[in-house]
GROMACS .gro file of C-alpha atoms in nm:
model
  247
    1MET     CA    1  -3.056   1.087  -1.721
    2THR     CA    2  -3.018   0.730  -1.843
    3SER     CA    3  -2.836   0.458  -1.653
    4GLU     CA    4  -2.566   0.458  -1.922
    5SER     CA    5  -2.478   0.822  -1.853
    6ASN     CA    6  -2.508   0.799  -1.474
    7PRO     CA    7  -2.185   0.647  -1.329
    8ILE     CA    8  -2.351   0.557  -0.998
    9SER     CA    9  -2.632   0.366  -1.173
   10ARG     CA   10  -2.382   0.192  -1.400
   11SER     CA   11  -2.181   0.086  -1.096
   12ASP     CA   12  -2.488  -0.052  -0.920
   13ALA     CA   13  -2.583  -0.241  -1.234
   14LEU     CA   14  -2.232  -0.385  -1.264
   15ALA     CA   15  -2.234  -0.490  -0.897
   16ALA     CA   16  -2.567  -0.667  -0.943
   17ARG     CA   17  -2.436  -0.845  -1.254
   18LEU     CA   18  -2.123  -0.960  -1.071
   19GLN     CA   19  -2.324  -1.093  -0.777
   20GLU     CA   20  -2.546  -1.280  -1.020
   21GLN     CA   21  -2.245  -1.423  -1.204
   22PHE     CA   22  -2.033  -1.532  -0.907
   23GLY     CA   23  -2.278  -1.571  -0.618
   24SER     CA   24  -2.113  -1.743  -0.320
   25ALA     CA   25  -1.768  -1.718  -0.485
   26LEU     CA   26  -1.760  -1.353  -0.371
   27ALA     CA   27  -1.658  -1.272  -0.015
   28ALA     CA   28  -1.790  -0.916  -0.065
   29CYS     CA   29  -1.916  -0.682  -0.336
   30THR     CA   30  -1.942  -0.311  -0.254
   31VAL     CA   31  -2.012   0.013  -0.437
   32ALA     CA   32  -1.860   0.339  -0.309
   33VAL     CA   33  -1.824   0.675  -0.486
   34GLY     CA   34  -1.926   0.513  -0.812
   35GLU     CA   35  -1.663   0.237  -0.795
   36VAL     CA   36  -1.717  -0.138  -0.756
   37THR     CA   37  -1.491  -0.351  -0.536
   38LEU     CA   38  -1.501  -0.730  -0.530
   39GLU     CA   39  -1.337  -0.946  -0.268
   40VAL     CA   40  -1.261  -1.312  -0.332
   41SER     CA   41  -1.078  -1.584  -0.143
   42HIS     CA   42  -0.741  -1.703  -0.269
   43HIS     CA   43  -0.901  -2.035  -0.366
   44ARG     CA   44  -1.132  -1.863  -0.616
   45LEU     CA   45  -0.900  -1.588  -0.742
   46LEU     CA   46  -0.797  -1.752  -1.070
   47GLU     CA   47  -1.147  -1.877  -1.145
   48VAL     CA   48  -1.306  -1.536  -1.091
   49SER     CA   49  -1.028  -1.354  -1.274
   50LYS     CA   50  -1.061  -1.572  -1.582
   51THR     CA   51  -1.437  -1.519  -1.595
   52LEU     CA   52  -1.395  -1.143  -1.553
   53ARG     CA   53  -1.168  -1.145  -1.856
   54ASP     CA   54  -1.358  -1.388  -2.080
   55ALA     CA   55  -1.729  -1.322  -2.015
   56ARG     CA   56  -1.846  -1.106  -2.306
   57ASP     CA   57  -2.069  -0.881  -2.093
   58LEU     CA   58  -1.781  -0.822  -1.847
   59ALA     CA   59  -1.469  -0.826  -2.069
   60PHE     CA   60  -1.213  -0.691  -1.819
   61GLU     CA   61  -0.934  -0.765  -2.062
   62GLN     CA   62  -0.676  -0.528  -1.914
   63LEU     CA   63  -0.498  -0.540  -1.577
   64MET     CA   64  -0.392  -0.182  -1.505
   65ASP     CA   65  -0.207  -0.236  -1.175
   66ILE     CA   66  -0.167  -0.456  -0.867
   67SER     CA   67  -0.139  -0.284  -0.529
   68GLY     CA   68  -0.003  -0.463  -0.225
   69VAL     CA   69  -0.162  -0.359   0.107
   70ASP     CA   70  -0.060  -0.416   0.469
   71TYR     CA   71  -0.371  -0.383   0.688
   72SER     CA   72  -0.190  -0.445   1.019
   73THR     CA   73  -0.268  -0.099   1.159
   74TYR     CA   74  -0.575  -0.028   0.946
   75GLY     CA   75  -0.816   0.217   1.111
   76GLN     CA   76  -0.559   0.341   1.361
   77SER     CA   77  -0.394   0.682   1.354
   78GLU     CA   78  -0.106   0.835   1.546
   79TRP     CA   79  -0.189   1.179   1.409
   80GLU     CA   80  -0.525   1.233   1.580
   81THR     CA   81  -0.512   1.470   1.874
   82GLU     CA   82  -0.726   1.723   2.057
   83ASP     CA   83  -0.422   1.899   2.205
   84ALA     CA   84  -0.312   2.237   2.077
   85SER     CA   85  -0.036   2.481   2.163
   86GLY     CA   86  -0.056   2.858   2.183
   87MET     CA   87   0.311   2.874   2.086
   88GLY     CA   88   0.283   2.704   1.751
   89PHE     CA   89   0.206   2.362   1.602
   90SER     CA   90   0.172   2.059   1.827
   91ARG     CA   91   0.015   1.716   1.822
   92GLY     CA   92  -0.014   1.400   2.026
   93VAL     CA   93   0.172   1.094   1.902
   94ALA     CA   94   0.066   0.736   1.968
   95ALA     CA   95   0.369   0.597   1.776
   96LEU     CA   96   0.206   0.305   1.597
   97GLU     CA   97   0.468   0.246   1.331
   98ALA     CA   98   0.816   0.102   1.350
   99GLY     CA   99   1.093   0.360   1.340
  100ARG     CA  100   0.899   0.616   1.545
  101MET     CA  101   1.021   0.700   1.894
  102GLY     CA  102   1.211   0.374   1.927
  103ILE     CA  103   0.914   0.146   1.866
  104THR     CA  104   1.030  -0.206   1.784
  105ASN     CA  105   0.893  -0.428   1.511
  106ASP     CA  106   0.717  -0.660   1.756
  107GLU     CA  107   0.528  -0.373   1.918
  108SER     CA  108   0.403  -0.218   1.596
  109VAL     CA  109   0.211  -0.510   1.445
  110GLY     CA  110  -0.054  -0.738   1.579
  111SER     CA  111  -0.384  -0.555   1.548
  112GLY     CA  112  -0.495  -0.756   1.245
  113THR     CA  113  -0.656  -1.099   1.250
  114THR     CA  114  -0.500  -1.407   1.093
  115GLY     CA  115  -0.525  -1.401   0.716
  116ARG     CA  116  -0.639  -1.039   0.700
  117ARG     CA  117  -0.309  -0.854   0.706
  118PHE     CA  118  -0.174  -0.872   0.350
  119ALA     CA  119  -0.384  -0.830   0.038
  120ALA     CA  120  -0.332  -0.778  -0.333
  121VAL     CA  121  -0.570  -0.537  -0.505
  122TYR     CA  122  -0.613  -0.583  -0.881
  123HIS     CA  123  -0.724  -0.278  -1.082
  124LEU     CA  124  -0.905  -0.395  -1.395
  125GLN     CA  125  -1.031  -0.210  -1.700
  126SER     CA  126  -1.280  -0.314  -1.967
  127ILE     CA  127  -1.192  -0.132  -2.286
  128THR     CA  128  -1.492  -0.291  -2.455
  129HIS     CA  129  -1.745  -0.153  -2.206
  130ASN     CA  130  -1.544   0.148  -2.082
  131ARG     CA  131  -1.556   0.067  -1.709
  132ARG     CA  132  -1.326  -0.026  -1.425
  133LEU     CA  133  -1.329  -0.276  -1.140
  134ARG     CA  134  -1.128  -0.331  -0.824
  135LEU     CA  135  -1.063  -0.693  -0.719
  136ARG     CA  136  -0.915  -0.766  -0.375
  137CYS     CA  137  -0.777  -1.092  -0.238
  138PHE     CA  138  -0.627  -1.151   0.108
  139ALA     CA  139  -0.334  -1.388   0.162
  140PRO     CA  140  -0.441  -1.662   0.405
  141ASP     CA  141  -0.115  -1.672   0.605
  142ASP     CA  142   0.009  -1.349   0.767
  143SER     CA  143   0.355  -1.489   0.843
  144PHE     CA  144   0.412  -1.615   0.486
  145PRO     CA  145   0.167  -1.435   0.254
  146MET     CA  146   0.110  -1.625  -0.069
  147LEU     CA  147  -0.136  -1.581  -0.355
  148PRO     CA  148  -0.166  -1.750  -0.696
  149SER     CA  149  -0.012  -1.555  -0.984
  150VAL     CA  150  -0.254  -1.418  -1.245
  151ILE     CA  151   0.017  -1.380  -1.508
  152GLU     CA  152  -0.140  -1.651  -1.725
  153ILE     CA  153  -0.463  -1.447  -1.733
  154TRP     CA  154  -0.314  -1.098  -1.768
  155ASN     CA  155   0.044  -1.078  -1.899
  156SER     CA  156   0.084  -0.730  -1.754
  157ALA     CA  157   0.085  -0.886  -1.404
  158ASP     CA  158   0.456  -0.969  -1.447
  159TRP     CA  159   0.619  -0.655  -1.307
  160TYR     CA  160   0.318  -0.565  -1.088
  161GLU     CA  161   0.354  -0.891  -0.894
  162ARG     CA  162   0.729  -0.845  -0.869
  163GLU     CA  163   0.673  -0.498  -0.723
  164ALA     CA  164   0.424  -0.627  -0.463
  165PHE     CA  165   0.668  -0.905  -0.373
  166ASP     CA  166   0.957  -0.660  -0.338
  167LEU     CA  167   0.777  -0.401  -0.128
  168PHE     CA  168   0.534  -0.618   0.074
  169GLY     CA  169   0.681  -0.969   0.062
  170ILE     CA  170   0.373  -1.124  -0.100
  171ILE     CA  171   0.467  -1.446  -0.281
  172PHE     CA  172   0.286  -1.503  -0.610
  173GLU     CA  173   0.285  -1.877  -0.670
  174GLY     CA  174   0.341  -1.965  -1.035
  175HIS     CA  175   0.520  -1.645  -1.132
  176PRO     CA  176   0.805  -1.741  -1.370
  177ASP     CA  177   1.059  -1.485  -1.246
  178LEU     CA  178   0.965  -1.355  -0.900
  179ARG     CA  179   1.257  -1.139  -0.787
  180ARG     CA  180   1.306  -0.790  -0.654
  181LEU     CA  181   1.226  -0.503  -0.887
  182LEU     CA  182   1.285  -0.171  -0.706
  183THR     CA  183   1.532  -0.249  -0.425
  184ASP     CA  184   1.882  -0.400  -0.441
  185TYR     CA  185   1.916  -0.776  -0.484
  186GLY     CA  186   2.079  -0.797  -0.140
  187PHE     CA  187   1.814  -0.580   0.029
  188ILE     CA  188   1.681  -0.726   0.355
  189GLY     CA  189   1.312  -0.692   0.437
  190HIS     CA  190   1.017  -0.536   0.257
  191PRO     CA  191   1.005  -0.154   0.294
  192PHE     CA  192   0.627  -0.101   0.257
  193ARG     CA  193   0.535  -0.331   0.545
  194LYS     CA  194   0.404  -0.143   0.848
  195ASP     CA  195   0.663  -0.305   1.075
  196PHE     CA  196   0.956  -0.193   0.859
  197PRO     CA  197   1.154   0.088   1.032
  198LEU     CA  198   1.101   0.427   0.869
  199SER     CA  199   1.474   0.490   0.885
  200GLY     CA  200   1.554   0.148   0.737
  201ASN     CA  201   1.795  -0.116   0.864
  202VAL     CA  202   2.114  -0.036   0.672
  203GLU     CA  203   2.274   0.261   0.500
  204MET     CA  204   2.549   0.286   0.243
  205ARG     CA  205   2.837   0.527   0.199
  206TYR     CA  206   3.149   0.557  -0.011
  207ASP     CA  207   3.467   0.449   0.169
  208PRO     CA  208   3.768   0.637   0.022
  209GLU     CA  209   4.014   0.387   0.173
  210GLN     CA  210   3.843   0.083   0.022
  211ARG     CA  211   3.742   0.283  -0.286
  212ARG     CA  212   3.398   0.131  -0.295
  213VAL     CA  213   3.048   0.169  -0.156
  214ILE     CA  214   2.998  -0.017   0.172
  215TYR     CA  215   2.689  -0.107   0.373
  216GLN     CA  216   2.661  -0.047   0.747
  217PRO     CA  217   2.389  -0.037   1.017
  218VAL     CA  218   2.175   0.272   0.990
  219SER     CA  219   2.305   0.561   1.200
  220ILE     CA  220   1.984   0.769   1.202
  221GLU     CA  221   1.806   0.760   1.537
  222PRO     CA  222   1.432   0.686   1.495
  223ARG     CA  223   1.233   0.987   1.609
  224VAL     CA  224   0.918   1.183   1.543
  225LEU     CA  225   0.974   1.530   1.406
  226VAL     CA  226   0.721   1.783   1.533
  227PRO     CA  227   0.739   2.108   1.336
  228ARG     CA  228   0.696   2.427   1.534
  229VAL     CA  229   0.617   2.758   1.372
  230ILE     CA  230   0.791   3.064   1.520
  231ARG     CA  231   0.647   3.386   1.385
  232HIS     CA  232   0.828   3.719   1.411
  233ASP     CA  233   0.551   3.978   1.416
  234ASN     CA  234   0.616   4.348   1.485
  235ARG     CA  235   0.283   4.374   1.666
  236TYR     CA  236   0.416   4.152   1.944
  237ALA     CA  237   0.781   4.256   1.951
  238GLU     CA  238   0.738   4.549   2.191
  239PRO     CA  239   0.511   4.368   2.444
  240ALA     CA  240   0.755   4.076   2.447
  241LYS     CA  241   1.042   4.312   2.516
  242LYS     CA  242   0.863   4.467   2.810
  243ALA     CA  243   0.767   4.128   2.950
  244SER     CA  244   1.131   4.018   2.948
  245GLY     CA  245   1.244   4.338   3.124
  246ASP     CA  246   1.458   4.464   2.839
  247ALA     CA  247   1.255   4.779   2.784
   0.00000   0.00000   0.00000
């Protein structure tokens, strides 16, 4: 099998070429499951992006998507448990996210280091060479995440950056029209952040007296729902009856 037909070999070759091209400009270059991921600092994002697009042997001329990421609770899980119940489904809950069991915003975030909480991940495609690349860049300030806009390099970044701004609060400096895309213009907060309550902050309903939709504080109590399976099985109906003294 040649390297051209083996996706793993092609990925390794691409990673080696990228390391040769950018050298110290890369914070990291990894290959996993046949996919290459680059990490660059915000200072070098535009420089690296332009080279990825313009270099003839790279030619990543298409930006397929931009994904915002909040790494504040990365590597933690509230779903892991060694407990089990003989009466149905059960699990232990560590309640790491806001909106679960009354956890407040301040308690849910803080595991990440400065400048490593918010990142934008750029998914690139080279139509010329039929290959893909993942480019990741962390915002240097966790309290006010900001990255340079790549809209001058890839026009398709327009709505992708607006989406990441809307859902994660990442500011893309240089974007010509950075405003919300999926939520209401008056929406408060960024719903994909890990410290955003799962039940939200406000709810809306139609008021028949005012004849309009009004906003009010959310009335849903934050809680963790633990499903429990109750099985009705004829094999156990009679023994259960006898045990309860009804027989």
